[in-house]
Every structure is written in C-alpha cells, then in structure tokens.
mmCIF file of C-alpha atoms in Angstrom:
data_model
loop_
_atom_site.group_PDB
_atom_site.id
_atom_site.type_symbol
_atom_site.label_atom_id
_atom_site.label_comp_id
_atom_site.label_asym_id
_atom_site.label_seq_id
_atom_site.Cartn_x
_atom_site.Cartn_y
_atom_site.Cartn_z
ATOM 1 C CA UNK A 2 -25.003 9.066 -8.918
ATOM 2 C CA UNK A 3 -24.023 9.840 -5.415
ATOM 3 C CA UNK A 4 -24.824 13.608 -4.427
ATOM 4 C CA UNK A 5 -21.705 14.548 -1.794
ATOM 5 C CA UNK A 6 -20.606 11.549 -0.459
ATOM 6 C CA UNK A 7 -17.391 13.162 1.261
ATOM 7 C CA UNK A 8 -19.574 16.000 2.494
ATOM 8 C CA UNK A 9 -19.610 14.429 6.251
ATOM 9 C CA UNK A 10 -16.345 12.638 6.273
ATOM 10 C CA UNK A 11 -13.841 14.860 7.624
ATOM 11 C CA UNK A 12 -9.504 13.948 8.308
ATOM 12 C CA UNK A 13 -8.921 10.787 9.242
ATOM 13 C CA UNK A 14 -8.877 10.471 13.674
ATOM 14 C CA UNK A 15 -6.248 8.341 13.959
ATOM 15 C CA UNK A 16 -3.118 9.995 13.767
ATOM 16 C CA UNK A 17 -0.890 7.359 13.960
ATOM 17 C CA UNK A 18 -2.627 6.352 10.831
ATOM 18 C CA UNK A 19 -2.194 9.323 9.235
ATOM 19 C CA UNK A 20 1.765 9.523 9.958
ATOM 20 C CA UNK A 21 2.159 6.098 8.619
ATOM 21 C CA UNK A 22 0.449 7.240 4.996
ATOM 22 C CA UNK A 23 2.287 10.378 4.955
ATOM 23 C CA UNK A 24 6.000 8.589 5.205
ATOM 24 C CA UNK A 25 4.695 5.872 2.273
ATOM 25 C CA UNK A 26 3.715 8.552 0.658
ATOM 26 C CA UNK A 27 7.259 11.089 1.140
ATOM 27 C CA UNK A 28 8.997 7.912 -0.018
ATOM 28 C CA UNK A 29 6.464 7.755 -3.080
ATOM 29 C CA UNK A 30 7.738 11.149 -3.599
ATOM 30 C CA UNK A 31 11.328 11.082 -3.162
ATOM 31 C CA UNK A 32 11.398 7.667 -6.010
ATOM 32 C CA UNK A 33 9.192 9.974 -8.035
ATOM 33 C CA UNK A 34 10.805 13.601 -8.348
ATOM 34 C CA UNK A 35 14.708 11.740 -8.391
ATOM 35 C CA UNK A 36 13.977 8.652 -10.792
ATOM 36 C CA UNK A 37 11.655 11.048 -12.902
ATOM 37 C CA UNK A 38 14.397 13.847 -13.199
ATOM 38 C CA UNK A 39 16.855 11.069 -13.390
ATOM 39 C CA UNK A 40 15.387 9.781 -16.692
ATOM 40 C CA UNK A 41 14.909 13.092 -18.468
ATOM 41 C CA UNK A 42 18.343 14.164 -18.116
ATOM 42 C CA UNK A 43 19.742 10.437 -18.860
ATOM 43 C CA UNK A 44 17.941 11.056 -22.520
ATOM 44 C CA UNK A 45 19.157 15.281 -23.009
ATOM 45 C CA UNK A 46 22.364 13.716 -22.396
ATOM 46 C CA UNK A 47 22.505 10.812 -24.330
ATOM 47 C CA UNK A 48 21.787 11.033 -28.394
ATOM 48 C CA UNK A 49 21.008 7.253 -29.250
ATOM 49 C CA UNK A 50 17.886 7.515 -27.164
ATOM 50 C CA UNK A 51 16.086 10.761 -28.186
ATOM 51 C CA UNK A 52 14.253 8.398 -30.982
ATOM 52 C CA UNK A 53 10.786 8.463 -31.611
ATOM 53 C CA UNK A 54 10.553 5.058 -28.754
ATOM 54 C CA UNK A 55 12.000 7.561 -26.268
ATOM 55 C CA UNK A 56 9.959 10.581 -26.898
ATOM 56 C CA UNK A 57 7.096 8.616 -26.100
ATOM 57 C CA UNK A 58 8.668 7.205 -22.647
ATOM 58 C CA UNK A 59 10.449 10.707 -21.457
ATOM 59 C CA UNK A 60 6.516 12.768 -22.208
ATOM 60 C CA UNK A 61 6.017 9.685 -19.881
ATOM 61 C CA UNK A 62 8.471 10.687 -17.270
ATOM 62 C CA UNK A 63 7.532 14.198 -17.934
ATOM 63 C CA UNK A 64 3.584 13.352 -17.153
ATOM 64 C CA UNK A 65 4.897 11.128 -13.712
ATOM 65 C CA UNK A 66 7.539 13.894 -12.327
ATOM 66 C CA UNK A 67 4.717 17.003 -12.453
ATOM 67 C CA UNK A 68 2.554 14.166 -10.792
ATOM 68 C CA UNK A 69 4.650 13.978 -7.832
ATOM 69 C CA UNK A 70 5.663 17.578 -7.815
ATOM 70 C CA UNK A 71 2.136 18.957 -7.880
ATOM 71 C CA UNK A 72 0.081 16.008 -5.248
ATOM 72 C CA UNK A 73 1.973 14.814 -3.655
ATOM 73 C CA UNK A 74 3.493 18.019 -0.921
ATOM 74 C CA UNK A 75 -0.417 19.119 -0.619
ATOM 75 C CA UNK A 76 -1.139 15.299 0.524
ATOM 76 C CA UNK A 77 1.756 15.201 2.398
ATOM 77 C CA UNK A 78 0.772 18.528 4.518
ATOM 78 C CA UNK A 79 -2.953 17.364 5.003
ATOM 79 C CA UNK A 80 -1.892 13.621 6.526
ATOM 80 C CA UNK A 81 -0.186 15.541 8.910
ATOM 81 C CA UNK A 82 -2.272 18.406 9.665
ATOM 82 C CA UNK A 83 -5.444 17.675 8.360
ATOM 83 C CA UNK A 84 -5.775 21.491 6.821
ATOM 84 C CA UNK A 85 -5.691 21.698 3.141
ATOM 85 C CA UNK A 86 -3.396 24.705 1.846
ATOM 86 C CA UNK A 87 -5.680 27.772 0.873
ATOM 87 C CA UNK A 88 -8.922 25.524 2.102
ATOM 88 C CA UNK A 89 -11.206 22.680 0.605
ATOM 89 C CA UNK A 90 -12.876 25.290 -1.997
ATOM 90 C CA UNK A 91 -9.675 27.344 -3.062
ATOM 91 C CA UNK A 92 -8.196 27.837 -6.119
ATOM 92 C CA UNK A 93 -5.459 25.267 -5.168
ATOM 93 C CA UNK A 94 -7.718 22.171 -4.972
ATOM 94 C CA UNK A 95 -9.471 22.719 -7.978
ATOM 95 C CA UNK A 96 -5.524 23.093 -9.879
ATOM 96 C CA UNK A 97 -4.437 19.885 -8.150
ATOM 97 C CA UNK A 98 -7.308 18.158 -9.281
ATOM 98 C CA UNK A 99 -7.418 19.268 -12.720
ATOM 99 C CA UNK A 100 -3.373 18.667 -12.957
ATOM 100 C CA UNK A 101 -4.244 14.932 -11.558
ATOM 101 C CA UNK A 102 -7.009 13.957 -14.033
ATOM 102 C CA UNK A 103 -4.259 15.571 -16.833
ATOM 103 C CA UNK A 104 -1.330 14.224 -16.095
ATOM 104 C CA UNK A 105 -2.926 10.541 -16.110
ATOM 105 C CA UNK A 106 -4.704 10.566 -18.804
ATOM 106 C CA UNK A 107 -0.884 11.722 -20.367
ATOM 107 C CA UNK A 108 -0.090 8.578 -18.426
ATOM 108 C CA UNK A 109 -2.670 6.894 -20.543
ATOM 109 C CA UNK A 110 -2.259 7.912 -23.683
ATOM 110 C CA UNK A 111 1.468 7.653 -23.700
ATOM 111 C CA UNK A 112 1.334 4.159 -23.154
ATOM 112 C CA UNK A 113 -1.149 3.403 -25.807
ATOM 113 C CA UNK A 114 1.596 5.472 -27.962
ATOM 114 C CA UNK A 115 4.194 3.561 -26.930
ATOM 115 C CA UNK A 116 2.910 -0.188 -27.539
ATOM 116 C CA UNK A 117 1.641 1.765 -30.924
ATOM 117 C CA UNK A 118 5.064 2.860 -32.096
ATOM 118 C CA UNK A 119 6.886 -0.699 -30.728
ATOM 119 C CA UNK A 120 4.143 -2.106 -33.120
ATOM 120 C CA UNK A 121 5.232 -0.357 -36.253
ATOM 121 C CA UNK A 122 8.624 -1.400 -35.568
ATOM 122 C CA UNK A 123 8.355 -4.829 -34.592
ATOM 123 C CA UNK A 124 5.672 -5.291 -37.478
ATOM 124 C CA UNK A 125 6.279 -3.010 -40.380
ATOM 125 C CA UNK A 126 9.611 -2.267 -39.913
ATOM 126 C CA UNK A 127 10.215 -0.245 -42.972
ATOM 127 C CA UNK A 128 8.021 1.826 -42.411
ATOM 128 C CA UNK A 129 8.702 2.714 -39.013
ATOM 129 C CA UNK A 130 12.089 5.070 -40.122
ATOM 130 C CA UNK A 131 9.611 7.408 -41.950
ATOM 131 C CA UNK A 132 6.265 7.392 -40.121
ATOM 132 C CA UNK A 133 8.231 7.762 -36.782
ATOM 133 C CA UNK A 134 10.494 10.377 -37.126
ATOM 134 C CA UNK A 135 11.186 12.290 -34.210
ATOM 135 C CA UNK A 136 9.697 15.584 -35.619
ATOM 136 C CA UNK A 137 5.975 13.875 -35.826
ATOM 137 C CA UNK A 138 6.915 12.235 -32.245
ATOM 138 C CA UNK A 139 7.444 15.245 -31.002
ATOM 139 C CA UNK A 140 3.825 16.545 -32.182
ATOM 140 C CA UNK A 141 1.749 13.934 -30.859
ATOM 141 C CA UNK A 142 3.120 14.222 -27.763
ATOM 142 C CA UNK A 143 2.631 18.093 -28.168
ATOM 143 C CA UNK A 144 -1.684 16.947 -28.911
ATOM 144 C CA UNK A 145 -1.448 14.568 -26.396
ATOM 145 C CA UNK A 146 -1.467 17.278 -23.172
ATOM 146 C CA UNK A 147 -3.859 19.818 -25.237
ATOM 147 C CA UNK A 148 -6.420 16.623 -25.531
ATOM 148 C CA UNK A 149 -5.771 15.890 -22.342
ATOM 149 C CA UNK A 150 -5.945 19.471 -20.980
ATOM 150 C CA UNK A 151 -9.758 20.390 -22.621
ATOM 151 C CA UNK A 152 -10.998 17.188 -20.933
ATOM 152 C CA UNK A 153 -9.614 17.663 -17.956
ATOM 153 C CA UNK A 154 -10.937 21.108 -17.785
ATOM 154 C CA UNK A 155 -14.722 20.285 -17.438
ATOM 155 C CA UNK A 156 -15.195 20.092 -13.768
ATOM 156 C CA UNK A 157 -12.800 22.685 -13.297
ATOM 157 C CA UNK A 158 -15.106 25.804 -15.120
ATOM 158 C CA UNK A 159 -18.261 23.633 -14.116
ATOM 159 C CA UNK A 160 -19.878 22.259 -16.583
ATOM 160 C CA UNK A 161 -19.066 19.119 -15.185
ATOM 161 C CA UNK A 162 -18.806 19.999 -11.405
ATOM 162 C CA UNK A 163 -16.379 16.822 -9.458
ATOM 163 C CA UNK A 164 -13.198 18.644 -8.310
ATOM 164 C CA UNK A 165 -12.971 18.166 -4.278
ATOM 165 C CA UNK A 166 -11.105 17.447 -1.540
ATOM 166 C CA UNK A 167 -11.005 13.504 -0.658
ATOM 167 C CA UNK A 168 -9.735 13.402 3.067
ATOM 168 C CA UNK A 169 -8.912 9.627 2.978
ATOM 169 C CA UNK A 170 -7.060 9.821 -0.129
ATOM 170 C CA UNK A 171 -5.496 13.225 1.462
ATOM 171 C CA UNK A 172 -6.016 14.769 -1.940
ATOM 172 C CA UNK A 173 -7.916 16.887 -3.831
ATOM 173 C CA UNK A 174 -8.979 15.031 -7.004
ATOM 174 C CA UNK A 175 -12.316 14.386 -9.045
ATOM 175 C CA UNK A 176 -15.239 13.131 -7.746
ATOM 176 C CA UNK A 177 -16.304 10.380 -10.188
ATOM 177 C CA UNK A 178 -19.042 9.003 -7.900
ATOM 178 C CA UNK A 179 -21.093 12.886 -8.343
ATOM 179 C CA UNK A 180 -20.026 13.258 -11.921
ATOM 180 C CA UNK A 181 -21.098 9.437 -13.579
ATOM 181 C CA UNK A 182 -21.431 10.897 -17.137
ATOM 182 C CA UNK A 183 -17.967 12.877 -17.221
ATOM 183 C CA UNK A 184 -16.691 9.205 -16.232
ATOM 184 C CA UNK A 185 -18.255 7.535 -18.966
ATOM 185 C CA UNK A 186 -16.687 10.607 -21.173
ATOM 186 C CA UNK A 187 -13.145 10.100 -19.962
ATOM 187 C CA UNK A 188 -13.460 6.118 -20.407
ATOM 188 C CA UNK A 189 -14.796 6.349 -24.104
ATOM 189 C CA UNK A 190 -12.381 9.436 -24.714
ATOM 190 C CA UNK A 191 -8.853 8.357 -22.915
ATOM 191 C CA UNK A 192 -9.120 4.902 -21.159
ATOM 192 C CA UNK A 193 -10.524 2.963 -24.393
ATOM 193 C CA UNK A 194 -8.318 4.274 -27.335
ATOM 194 C CA UNK A 195 -5.737 3.714 -25.881
ATOM 195 C CA UNK A 196 -6.557 -0.149 -24.839
ATOM 196 C CA UNK A 197 -6.998 -0.827 -27.873
ATOM 197 C CA UNK A 198 -4.185 0.931 -29.604
ATOM 198 C CA UNK A 199 -2.557 -1.682 -26.672
ATOM 199 C CA UNK A 200 -4.417 -4.508 -27.118
ATOM 200 C CA UNK A 201 -3.951 -4.345 -31.029
ATOM 201 C CA UNK A 202 -0.206 -3.828 -30.851
ATOM 202 C CA UNK A 203 0.385 -6.601 -28.808
ATOM 203 C CA UNK A 204 -1.747 -8.786 -29.943
ATOM 204 C CA UNK A 205 0.141 -8.712 -33.374
ATOM 205 C CA UNK A 206 3.774 -8.134 -31.996
ATOM 206 C CA UNK A 207 3.224 -11.632 -30.192
ATOM 207 C CA UNK A 208 2.194 -13.330 -33.679
ATOM 208 C CA UNK A 209 5.369 -11.921 -34.666
ATOM 209 C CA UNK A 210 8.027 -12.836 -31.807
ATOM 210 C CA UNK A 211 5.602 -16.754 -32.269
ATOM 211 C CA UNK A 212 6.952 -16.959 -36.140
ATOM 212 C CA UNK A 213 10.195 -15.986 -35.495
ATOM 213 C CA UNK A 214 10.211 -18.507 -32.710
ATOM 214 C CA UNK A 215 9.634 -20.703 -35.170
ATOM 215 C CA UNK A 216 11.597 -20.071 -38.371
ATOM 216 C CA UNK A 217 14.363 -20.586 -35.602
ATOM 217 C CA UNK A 218 13.200 -24.163 -34.564
ATOM 218 C CA UNK A 219 13.094 -24.778 -37.655
ATOM 219 C CA UNK A 220 16.432 -23.778 -38.184
ATOM 220 C CA UNK A 221 18.011 -25.315 -35.587
ATOM 221 C CA UNK A 222 16.271 -28.712 -36.573
ATOM 222 C CA UNK A 223 18.423 -28.333 -40.214
ATOM 223 C CA UNK A 224 21.459 -27.631 -38.576
ATOM 224 C CA UNK A 225 21.546 -30.959 -36.098
ATOM 225 C CA UNK A 226 19.601 -33.103 -38.993
ATOM 226 C CA UNK A 227 22.195 -32.369 -42.022
ATOM 227 C CA UNK A 228 25.873 -33.546 -42.312
ATOM 228 C CA UNK A 229 26.100 -30.286 -43.752
ATOM 229 C CA UNK A 230 25.727 -27.540 -41.567
ATOM 230 C CA UNK A 231 23.689 -24.676 -43.086
ATOM 231 C CA UNK A 232 26.467 -22.583 -42.905
ATOM 232 C CA UNK A 233 28.115 -24.700 -45.347
ATOM 233 C CA UNK A 234 25.890 -24.647 -47.974
ATOM 234 C CA UNK A 235 25.428 -21.076 -47.826
ATOM 235 C CA UNK A 236 27.912 -19.860 -50.897
ATOM 236 C CA UNK A 237 25.699 -21.539 -52.351
ATOM 237 C CA UNK A 238 22.791 -19.670 -51.977
ATOM 238 C CA UNK A 239 21.927 -15.630 -51.560
ATOM 239 C CA UNK A 240 23.650 -13.890 -48.282
ATOM 240 C CA UNK A 241 20.131 -13.604 -46.343
ATOM 241 C CA UNK A 242 19.140 -17.384 -46.294
ATOM 242 C CA UNK A 243 22.457 -18.416 -45.435
ATOM 243 C CA UNK A 244 21.708 -17.177 -41.918
ATOM 244 C CA UNK A 245 19.181 -20.237 -41.465
ATOM 245 C CA UNK A 246 16.023 -18.258 -42.418
ATOM 246 C CA UNK A 247 13.496 -21.341 -43.696
ATOM 247 C CA UNK A 248 10.290 -21.298 -44.442
ATOM 248 C CA UNK A 249 7.333 -23.930 -43.090
ATOM 249 C CA UNK A 250 8.270 -26.577 -45.977
ATOM 250 C CA UNK A 251 10.889 -28.192 -44.794
ATOM 251 C CA UNK A 252 12.061 -31.338 -45.575
ATOM 252 C CA UNK A 253 14.707 -33.975 -44.237
ATOM 253 C CA UNK A 254 15.578 -34.638 -47.910
ATOM 254 C CA UNK A 255 15.094 -31.270 -49.447
ATOM 255 C CA UNK A 256 17.232 -29.089 -47.482
ATOM 256 C CA UNK A 257 18.602 -27.250 -50.481
ATOM 257 C CA UNK A 258 15.465 -26.462 -52.782
ATOM 258 C CA UNK A 259 14.169 -25.564 -49.079
ATOM 259 C CA UNK A 260 16.433 -22.653 -48.917
ATOM 260 C CA UNK A 261 16.230 -21.597 -52.550
ATOM 261 C CA UNK A 262 12.460 -21.543 -51.804
ATOM 262 C CA UNK A 263 12.661 -19.252 -49.340
ATOM 263 C CA UNK A 264 14.547 -16.070 -51.508
ATOM 264 C CA UNK A 265 11.817 -14.964 -51.790
ATOM 265 C CA UNK A 266 11.525 -14.546 -47.871
ATOM 266 C CA UNK A 267 14.533 -11.876 -47.416
ATOM 267 C CA UNK A 268 12.324 -9.296 -46.734
ATOM 268 C CA UNK A 269 10.351 -11.130 -44.090
ATOM 269 C CA UNK A 270 13.573 -12.763 -42.483
ATOM 270 C CA UNK A 271 14.587 -8.269 -42.619
ATOM 271 C CA UNK A 272 11.461 -8.009 -39.939
ATOM 272 C CA UNK A 273 12.050 -10.950 -37.811
ATOM 273 C CA UNK A 274 15.921 -9.862 -37.428
ATOM 274 C CA UNK A 275 14.844 -6.528 -36.289
ATOM 275 C CA UNK A 276 11.878 -7.873 -34.081
ATOM 276 C CA UNK A 277 14.975 -9.347 -31.935
ATOM 277 C CA UNK A 278 16.818 -6.204 -31.965
ATOM 278 C CA UNK A 279 13.707 -4.455 -30.474
ATOM 279 C CA UNK A 280 13.183 -7.510 -28.282
ATOM 280 C CA UNK A 281 14.574 -5.462 -25.220
ATOM 281 C CA UNK A 282 12.945 -2.470 -26.243
ATOM 282 C CA UNK A 283 9.560 -4.158 -26.199
ATOM 283 C CA UNK A 284 10.154 -6.176 -22.649
ATOM 284 C CA UNK A 285 10.486 -2.202 -21.623
ATOM 285 C CA UNK A 286 7.297 -1.536 -22.514
ATOM 286 C CA UNK A 287 4.997 -4.752 -21.838
ATOM 287 C CA UNK A 288 6.704 -4.380 -18.751
ATOM 288 C CA UNK A 289 5.626 -0.751 -18.320
ATOM 289 C CA UNK A 290 2.271 -1.775 -19.740
ATOM 290 C CA UNK A 291 2.236 -4.924 -16.827
ATOM 291 C CA UNK A 292 2.744 -2.031 -13.953
ATOM 292 C CA UNK A 293 0.925 -0.132 -14.753
ATOM 293 C CA UNK A 294 -2.647 -2.081 -14.813
ATOM 294 C CA UNK A 295 -1.313 -3.684 -11.280
ATOM 295 C CA UNK A 296 -0.715 -0.206 -9.499
ATOM 296 C CA UNK A 297 -3.973 1.135 -10.668
ATOM 297 C CA UNK A 298 -6.378 -2.124 -10.280
ATOM 298 C CA UNK A 299 -6.944 -1.245 -6.680
ATOM 299 C CA UNK A 300 -7.582 2.229 -7.530
ATOM 300 C CA UNK A 301 -10.837 1.047 -9.783
ATOM 301 C CA UNK A 302 -12.361 -1.293 -7.788
ATOM 302 C CA UNK A 303 -12.022 0.940 -4.893
ATOM 303 C CA UNK A 304 -13.648 3.928 -6.807
ATOM 304 C CA UNK A 305 -16.103 1.286 -7.998
ATOM 305 C CA UNK A 306 -16.765 0.141 -4.728
ATOM 306 C CA UNK A 307 -17.859 3.636 -3.540
ATOM 307 C CA UNK A 308 -19.683 4.390 -6.580
ATOM 308 C CA UNK A 309 -21.869 1.361 -5.993
ATOM 309 C CA UNK A 310 -22.358 1.055 -2.338
ATOM 310 C CA UNK A 311 -22.107 5.429 -2.562
ATOM 311 C CA UNK A 312 -20.665 5.057 0.881
ATOM 312 C CA UNK A 313 -16.269 5.755 1.374
ATOM 313 C CA UNK A 314 -14.486 2.760 1.930
ATOM 314 C CA UNK A 315 -12.205 2.385 4.704
ATOM 315 C CA UNK A 316 -8.953 4.459 5.936
ATOM 316 C CA UNK A 317 -6.613 1.215 4.922
ATOM 317 C CA UNK A 318 -8.394 0.713 1.510
ATOM 318 C CA UNK A 319 -8.603 4.229 0.295
ATOM 319 C CA UNK A 320 -4.818 4.747 1.034
ATOM 320 C CA UNK A 321 -3.071 1.776 -0.390
ATOM 321 C CA UNK A 322 -5.222 2.253 -3.421
ATOM 322 C CA UNK A 323 -3.670 6.128 -3.397
ATOM 323 C CA UNK A 324 -0.483 4.453 -2.485
ATOM 324 C CA UNK A 325 -0.292 2.124 -5.118
ATOM 325 C CA UNK A 326 -1.334 3.852 -8.497
ATOM 326 C CA UNK A 327 1.110 7.203 -7.279
ATOM 327 C CA UNK A 328 3.663 4.728 -6.975
ATOM 328 C CA UNK A 329 3.247 3.674 -11.049
ATOM 329 C CA UNK A 330 4.787 6.831 -11.140
ATOM 330 C CA UNK A 331 7.793 6.111 -9.885
ATOM 331 C CA UNK A 332 8.557 2.389 -11.189
ATOM 332 C CA UNK A 333 8.772 3.811 -15.043
ATOM 333 C CA UNK A 334 12.148 5.309 -14.810
ATOM 334 C CA UNK A 335 13.226 1.789 -12.506
ATOM 335 C CA UNK A 336 11.781 0.075 -15.531
ATOM 336 C CA UNK A 337 14.206 2.463 -18.102
ATOM 337 C CA UNK A 338 17.237 1.223 -16.762
ATOM 338 C CA UNK A 339 16.435 -2.538 -15.978
ATOM 339 C CA UNK A 340 15.877 -3.188 -19.306
ATOM 340 C CA UNK A 341 17.927 -0.641 -21.342
ATOM 341 C CA UNK A 342 22.025 -0.927 -21.959
ATOM 342 C CA UNK A 343 21.760 2.998 -23.653
ATOM 343 C CA UNK A 344 20.323 4.122 -20.676
ATOM 344 C CA UNK A 345 22.241 2.488 -17.646
ATOM 345 C CA UNK A 346 25.636 2.997 -19.434
ATOM 346 C CA UNK A 347 24.665 6.724 -19.056
ATOM 347 C CA UNK A 348 23.445 5.997 -15.576
ATOM 348 C CA UNK A 349 27.170 4.936 -15.166
ATOM 349 C CA UNK A 350 28.707 7.882 -17.638
ATOM 350 C CA UNK A 351 26.862 9.863 -15.341
ATOM 351 C CA UNK A 352 27.473 8.748 -11.718
ATOM 352 C CA UNK A 353 31.839 8.606 -13.384
ATOM 353 C CA UNK A 354 31.197 12.648 -14.135
ATOM 354 C CA UNK A 355 29.856 13.396 -10.639
ATOM 355 C CA UNK A 356 32.661 11.569 -8.399
ATOM 356 C CA UNK A 357 35.308 13.066 -10.575
ATOM 357 C CA UNK A 358 33.963 16.868 -9.974
ATOM 358 C CA UNK A 359 33.720 15.779 -5.831
ATOM 359 C CA UNK A 360 37.358 14.690 -6.514
ATOM 360 C CA UNK A 361 38.128 18.737 -7.831
#
C-alpha cells in the first residue's frame, strides 16, 4: 500500500505543458458534450432506435455525457490556474471523485450488458423478444446505476479512504494505490463480471457467425456445381430451404436429398438469417468494446506502475493516459453514427429541420 503518494506533489511547474493539457482536455469536453447529447436526442426522436440494444447504448451515452460535464470543467480550471475549486480537501473534490468512479463503473457494466444482449439477439433470437423488452432493459439500467452508486460511496463515506487530488491528472479521483482492498473489490464486483459477459457473448457470436459463413459457402458450391441452380429446385422443397441453407452432408450426386435432409433445420436457418441482419449492430458493439480497451489500457498500465513503485509517473505519461480514458467517452457517439444507418438518418433529418428553422 502506498501512503500519501501525492502528498508532496504539486501543480506541474511547466505552464506550457499545462496549457497543452488544458487544450486537449477542452477538445474532449466539446466532443463529449456535443456528441453524447446528439446521440440522446436522436434516440429520443427516433422510435426505431428505442429498443433494448439502444437502451443499453444510451445508458452508456448518458454516463459519458455526465462524465464530461462533471469532471472536465474543474480539470480545465486546475490545469490553467493550479487551483482546485473549493480546495483539495473540500466537498467538491470528493463529489468529482465519487462521480468519476460511479460513471466509469456504469460504462463498464453497460458494455457487458450490451454484449450480452447482442449474444441473445444473435444466438437465441426466438427468446430475445420476450427476454429483452424495453421495460426490462430500463429496469436493468436503473439497477446498474444503483449498484454502481453504492460501490462508489465507500471511499467517500470513510469506509475506504481514497479520494484526493491528483495534480498531474488535474482531477480529484480515487487514489487506488492507498486502498488496494477497494481496488480488488471493484475489480471483482465490476470489472470481472462485465468482462466475463463480454468474453462469453462474443465467443458464442463468433461461433454462430462462422457457421453461417460455412453454410453460405456450401450454398454457393451447390449453385456452381449443378446444372440446375438451387433456385430452380425451390418449387419442389419447403420454402425455408429454397434459399439454399444446407447442412454439412452435401455431396455432388445428392443435392436433392441433401436439401430435403435440411428441412428440419428451418429454425436454424431463421437463426442464421437474423444473425446476418444483426451484423451491423454487432459491429457497433465490437467497436465500442475495442475502443474501450485501447483507450483505457494506458491508464491501467500507468496506475499499475505507480502502485508497484509507489511513485507518480512523469507528467506526460499521466496526462496522456488520463486524456485517453476520457477520450473514450467522446468516441462512442462517433461509433453510433458510423455503424447504424437509422441513427445516421436521424442525424440527417435533424440537420434538415435545423436548416429549415434558420431559413424561417
């Protein structure tokens, strides 16, 4: 355990470096507030996006927005003036530290819920509609906020001491080095369950996607190797088989028997069809999780090194790591816009309406 690691650390004396830090933090602030506000507005205005998948994504957007609004303004002020509003031991410092822990916990758990919802949508599509209703999804989001709030309260109420000013980060945050037991508790209670859901979900999604691609390859082989395309035989077979969904028992001389043998696989075909329709949304979640890992890895590495050495890292390393993990909150709305057609259409519609109002 590192005791009072930041006690002798003061504001970085190179004003130019602090101003650069403030400049990049201001970019983060603008992107976070504008991007996540836009995401929430588009989903509110677009009924097609008001489903379980986007419910969890909007839970993530809300936590990102609040993180930018609460943590970044005082961080900018400290980077420029070397003074934290209310002092490093005041209520506001404790409040910001609590909110950062709360909002980051909500983000991590929301990523786990998003991946788990995509797993059911892809692998168990017939159960998905009843299991992931909008009402249940909203209740799950409320539970996530309550759970994260309770977990984040411990350092603030004094059960675990650990909220303080970190000068090079220009933030009041949980000082994980001083409370290793709380760090372990948060890893076990927040990180591990979320990443277990993510790993389980995407492992099964990849399995289904590979099987779907394999069936598509077999279908193409049947079409190319037979004089009569599969579509010409469709009138003699069940409708669900006419699309060419075949099992792995295909042989050149038994096309018809193979097609009939797959009649029992109509339900599986529906699963694969829904899998292909969900590819774009699954890509969205993959990008969200991948971006989260890339952005948070430097921060985790820096904190591990500090915990082992009981000495703060360089200003440049700490400032970069902090900026990267906050930048993650600015990336998520961009991912929505790039990967979801309905979301892009909602943005275009909003822009057209704003232009019309300006003309009036």
